[in-house]
């Protein structure tokens, strides 16, 4: 098995679960900043290596991507969720959401396009329900996720002729550290039993990247099932 997948945000949450779901099918590069979490995660997987890099440091990103000349799957799961109303959110909140959720996604994809084309590969962008519907108090995050959706749509139009598939996955609330922080910021209770499990989002990613070659799963929406 020589197919290679790179998953950003693989140190925890949805990215970590995605790495686990992909491991039977791919060799893995695990993106993140927490080197010890990545080492631990890699040790638990069959054929995985840490790929530690600060995604907003484009010089470091170019260096980290330099050795990759063939890539079957690129999953952008790394993300941040700075919330706040237009009245109150500082410009830094908008900037941080854009830097990680949009600009880093664009730059890493750009750097890896030759490798993705070489493998007729697949790019998965973990978006959000907030990338489909804006919500009061969520402006910085929603705007970044709307932009990430437009990026994925553009990339699909441009790269499908080169054999590259592009899928946006739109999860609802998922039980991760990000959701814990989001509920704390909203002043609501964290109720993991009501949210998606990260493994459920990972299953949607696996379904997309293992789709039959004639199929192009363009968008996958996953909501928590009402119980
Ligand atoms: N949780 C939800 O309810 C939910 C719902 C819809 C969509 N999403 C989306 O799903 C994706 C994953 O979210 P999650 O809930 O799994 O988040 P999480 O548990 O907070 O994990 C975020 C991951 O992103 C990495 N990361 C953040 N900033 C980074 C940077 N500057 N450079 C490198 N890595 C960085 C973190 O790595 P380190 O810790 O190693 O720095 C971590 O692995 C995000 O795009 C998020 O917007 C989440």
Coordinates of C-alpha atoms and ligand atoms in Angstrom, one line a residue:
X1 CA 0.0 0.0 0.0
X2 CA 1.7 3.2 -1.1
X3 CA -1.1 5.8 -1.2
X4 CA -0.3 8.8 1.0
X5 CA -2.7 11.1 2.9
X6 CA -1.9 14.3 4.8
X7 CA -4.3 15.3 7.5
X8 CA -3.9 18.7 9.1
X9 CA -5.3 19.2 12.6
X10 CA -4.5 15.5 13.3
X11 CA -3.3 16.1 16.9
X12 CA -6.9 16.0 18.2
X13 CA -10.6 16.3 17.4
X14 CA -11.9 15.6 13.9
X15 CA -8.5 15.5 12.3
X16 CA -7.3 12.8 14.8
X17 CA -10.4 10.7 14.1
X18 CA -9.9 11.2 10.4
X19 CA -6.4 9.8 10.6
X20 CA -7.6 6.7 12.4
X21 CA -10.4 6.2 9.8
X22 CA -7.9 6.6 6.9
X23 CA -5.2 4.4 8.3
X24 CA -6.3 1.1 6.7
X25 CA -6.1 2.7 3.3
X26 CA -3.2 5.2 3.4
X27 CA 0.2 6.0 4.8
X28 CA -0.3 9.1 6.9
X29 CA 1.3 12.4 7.6
X30 CA -0.2 13.9 10.7
X31 CA -0.3 17.7 10.8
X32 CA -0.5 19.9 13.9
X33 CA 1.7 21.9 16.2
X34 CA 1.6 19.8 19.3
X35 CA 4.6 17.6 18.5
X36 CA 4.1 15.3 21.5
X37 CA 0.5 14.7 20.7
X38 CA 1.4 13.9 17.1
X39 CA 4.2 11.5 18.2
X40 CA 1.6 9.7 20.5
X41 CA -1.0 9.6 17.7
X42 CA 1.6 8.3 15.2
X43 CA 2.7 5.5 17.6
X44 CA -0.9 4.3 17.8
X45 CA -1.3 4.1 14.0
X46 CA 0.1 1.6 11.6
X47 CA 2.0 3.7 9.1
X48 CA 2.0 7.3 10.2
X49 CA 4.5 10.1 10.7
X50 CA 4.2 13.4 12.6
X51 CA 4.1 16.5 10.2
X52 CA 4.5 19.3 12.8
X53 CA 4.2 22.8 11.3
X54 CA 2.6 26.1 12.2
X55 CA 0.2 26.5 9.3
X56 CA 0.3 30.3 9.3
X57 CA 4.1 30.3 8.9
X58 CA 4.3 30.1 5.2
X59 CA 8.1 29.7 5.0
X60 CA 7.8 26.7 7.4
X61 CA 4.9 25.4 5.4
X62 CA 6.8 25.5 2.2
X63 CA 9.7 23.7 3.8
X64 CA 7.4 21.0 5.3
X65 CA 5.7 20.5 1.9
X66 CA 8.9 20.4 -0.1
X67 CA 9.5 16.7 0.1
X68 CA 6.0 15.6 -1.0
X69 CA 5.9 14.9 -4.7
X70 CA 2.9 12.6 -4.8
X71 CA -0.2 13.0 -2.6
X72 CA -3.4 11.0 -2.8
X73 CA -5.4 12.7 -0.1
X74 CA -5.2 16.1 1.6
X75 CA -7.6 16.7 4.5
X76 CA -7.7 20.2 5.8
X77 CA -9.1 19.7 9.3
X78 CA -7.0 22.3 11.3
X79 CA -9.1 25.2 12.2
X80 CA -9.9 27.8 14.8
X81 CA -13.2 29.3 15.9
X82 CA -13.0 32.9 17.1
X83 CA -16.6 34.1 17.6
X84 CA -18.1 37.5 18.5
X85 CA -20.5 40.1 17.2
X86 CA -19.6 42.6 14.6
X87 CA -19.9 45.2 17.3
X88 CA -17.5 43.5 19.7
X89 CA -15.2 41.1 17.9
X90 CA -11.8 42.7 17.5
X91 CA -10.1 42.7 14.1
X92 CA -7.7 40.1 15.4
X93 CA -10.5 37.6 15.8
X94 CA -11.4 38.0 12.1
X95 CA -7.7 37.9 11.2
X96 CA -7.0 34.7 13.1
X97 CA -10.0 32.9 11.6
X98 CA -9.0 33.9 8.1
X99 CA -5.4 33.0 8.6
X100 CA -6.0 29.5 9.7
X101 CA -9.3 28.6 8.1
X102 CA -8.7 30.2 4.8
X103 CA -5.2 31.5 4.0
X104 CA -3.4 28.5 5.3
X105 CA -5.8 26.1 3.5
X106 CA -5.2 28.0 0.3
X107 CA -1.4 28.1 0.6
X108 CA -1.0 24.5 1.6
X109 CA -3.2 23.4 -1.3
X110 CA -1.3 25.6 -3.7
X111 CA 2.1 24.2 -2.5
X112 CA 0.8 20.6 -2.9
X113 CA -1.1 21.0 -6.2
X114 CA 1.7 19.3 -8.3
X115 CA 1.7 16.3 -5.9
X116 CA -2.1 16.1 -5.9
X117 CA -2.2 16.3 -9.7
X118 CA 0.5 13.6 -9.9
X119 CA -1.7 11.2 -7.9
X120 CA -5.0 12.4 -9.4
X121 CA -5.7 13.1 -5.7
X122 CA -8.5 14.3 -3.5
X123 CA -8.7 17.4 -1.3
X124 CA -11.2 17.5 1.6
X125 CA -11.9 20.8 3.3
X126 CA -13.6 20.4 6.7
X127 CA -16.0 23.3 6.6
X128 CA -18.9 23.8 9.1
X129 CA -22.7 24.4 9.2
X130 CA -21.5 28.0 9.8
X131 CA -20.1 27.9 6.2
X132 CA -23.7 27.5 4.9
X133 CA -25.7 29.7 7.3
X134 CA -24.4 32.7 9.1
X135 CA -25.5 33.2 12.6
X136 CA -25.5 36.3 15.0
X137 CA -22.4 36.3 17.1
X138 CA -20.5 34.0 14.7
X139 CA -19.4 36.5 12.1
X140 CA -15.6 36.0 12.0
X141 CA -15.8 32.2 12.0
X142 CA -18.8 32.1 9.6
X143 CA -17.1 34.5 7.1
X144 CA -14.0 32.4 7.1
X145 CA -16.0 29.2 6.5
X146 CA -18.0 30.9 3.7
X147 CA -14.6 31.8 2.2
X148 CA -13.3 28.3 2.6
X149 CA -16.4 27.0 0.7
X150 CA -15.8 29.4 -2.1
X151 CA -12.2 28.3 -2.2
X152 CA -13.2 24.7 -2.4
X153 CA -15.7 25.4 -5.2
X154 CA -13.1 27.3 -7.2
X155 CA -10.5 24.6 -6.7
X156 CA -12.9 21.9 -7.9
X157 CA -13.7 23.8 -11.1
X158 CA -10.1 24.4 -11.8
X159 CA -8.6 21.1 -10.8
X160 CA -11.3 18.5 -11.9
X161 CA -9.8 18.7 -15.5
X162 CA -6.5 17.7 -13.9
X163 CA -8.1 14.7 -12.2
X164 CA -8.2 16.2 -8.7
X165 CA -11.5 15.8 -6.7
X166 CA -12.5 18.4 -4.0
X167 CA -15.0 17.8 -1.3
X168 CA -16.3 20.2 1.3
X169 CA -17.6 18.5 4.5
X170 CA -20.0 20.5 6.6
X171 CA -20.3 19.0 10.1
X172 CA -22.7 20.2 12.7
X173 CA -21.6 20.6 16.3
X174 CA -19.0 17.9 17.1
X175 CA -17.7 16.8 20.5
X176 CA -14.2 18.2 20.4
X177 CA -12.1 20.8 22.4
X178 CA -13.2 23.4 19.8
X179 CA -16.8 22.8 20.6
X180 CA -16.1 23.0 24.4
X181 CA -14.6 26.4 23.8
X182 CA -17.4 27.5 21.5
X183 CA -20.1 26.6 24.1
X184 CA -18.1 28.3 26.8
X185 CA -17.9 31.5 24.6
X186 CA -21.7 31.2 24.0
X187 CA -22.4 30.8 27.7
X188 CA -24.2 27.5 27.0
X189 CA -23.6 24.0 28.4
X190 CA -21.3 21.6 26.6
X191 CA -23.4 18.5 25.9
X192 CA -21.2 16.0 24.0
X193 CA -24.0 13.4 23.9
X194 CA -26.1 15.7 21.7
X195 CA -23.3 16.4 19.2
X196 CA -21.6 14.4 16.5
X197 CA -18.7 12.2 17.5
X198 CA -15.5 13.1 15.6
X199 CA -15.5 9.5 14.3
X200 CA -18.8 10.2 12.5
X201 CA -17.3 13.2 10.6
X202 CA -14.2 11.0 9.9
X203 CA -16.5 8.3 8.4
X204 CA -17.9 11.0 6.0
X205 CA -14.4 11.9 5.0
X206 CA -13.5 8.3 4.4
X207 CA -16.7 7.8 2.3
X208 CA -15.8 10.8 0.1
X209 CA -12.2 9.8 -0.5
X210 CA -13.1 6.2 -1.3
X211 CA -15.9 7.1 -3.6
X212 CA -15.9 5.2 -6.9
X213 CA -13.6 6.8 -9.5
X214 CA -16.6 8.0 -11.7
X215 CA -18.1 9.9 -8.7
X216 CA -17.2 13.4 -7.4
X217 CA -18.6 13.9 -4.0
X218 CA -18.7 17.7 -4.0
X219 CA -20.4 18.5 -0.7
X220 CA -21.2 16.3 2.3
X221 CA -23.5 17.7 5.1
X222 CA -23.4 15.8 8.4
X223 CA -25.8 16.9 11.2
X224 CA -26.2 15.3 14.6
X225 CA -29.1 12.9 14.4
X226 CA -32.0 14.0 16.7
X227 CA -32.6 11.5 19.5
Ligands
LIG1 N1 -16.1 20.8 16.6 C1 -17.1 21.3 16.0 O1 -18.2 21.4 16.5 C2 -16.9 21.6 14.5 C3 -18.1 21.7 13.8 C4 -18.0 22.1 12.4 C5 -16.8 22.2 11.8 N2 -15.7 22.1 12.6 C6 -14.4 22.3 11.9 O2 -13.7 21.0 12.0 C7 -12.3 21.3 12.0 C8 -11.6 20.6 13.1 O3 -12.2 21.1 14.3 P1 -12.0 20.3 15.7 O4 -13.3 20.5 16.4 O5 -11.4 19.0 15.5 O6 -11.0 21.3 16.4 P2 -9.9 21.1 17.6 O7 -10.3 19.9 18.4 O8 -9.8 22.4 18.3 O9 -8.6 20.8 16.8 C9 -8.0 21.8 16.0 C10 -6.8 21.2 15.3 O10 -6.3 22.2 14.5 C11 -4.9 22.4 14.7 N3 -4.5 23.8 14.5 C12 -5.2 24.9 14.9 N4 -4.5 26.0 14.5 C13 -3.3 25.6 13.9 C14 -2.2 26.2 13.3 N5 -2.1 27.5 13.3 N6 -1.3 25.5 12.7 C15 -1.4 24.1 12.8 N7 -2.4 23.4 13.3 C16 -3.4 24.1 13.9 C17 -4.7 21.9 16.1 O11 -3.4 21.5 16.3 P3 -2.5 21.7 17.6 O12 -3.4 21.5 18.8 O13 -1.5 20.6 17.5 O14 -2.0 23.1 17.5 C18 -5.7 20.8 16.3 O15 -5.1 19.6 15.8 C19 -12.1 22.8 12.0 O16 -11.9 23.3 10.7 C20 -13.5 23.3 12.5 O17 -13.7 24.6 12.0 C21 -15.7 21.8 13.9

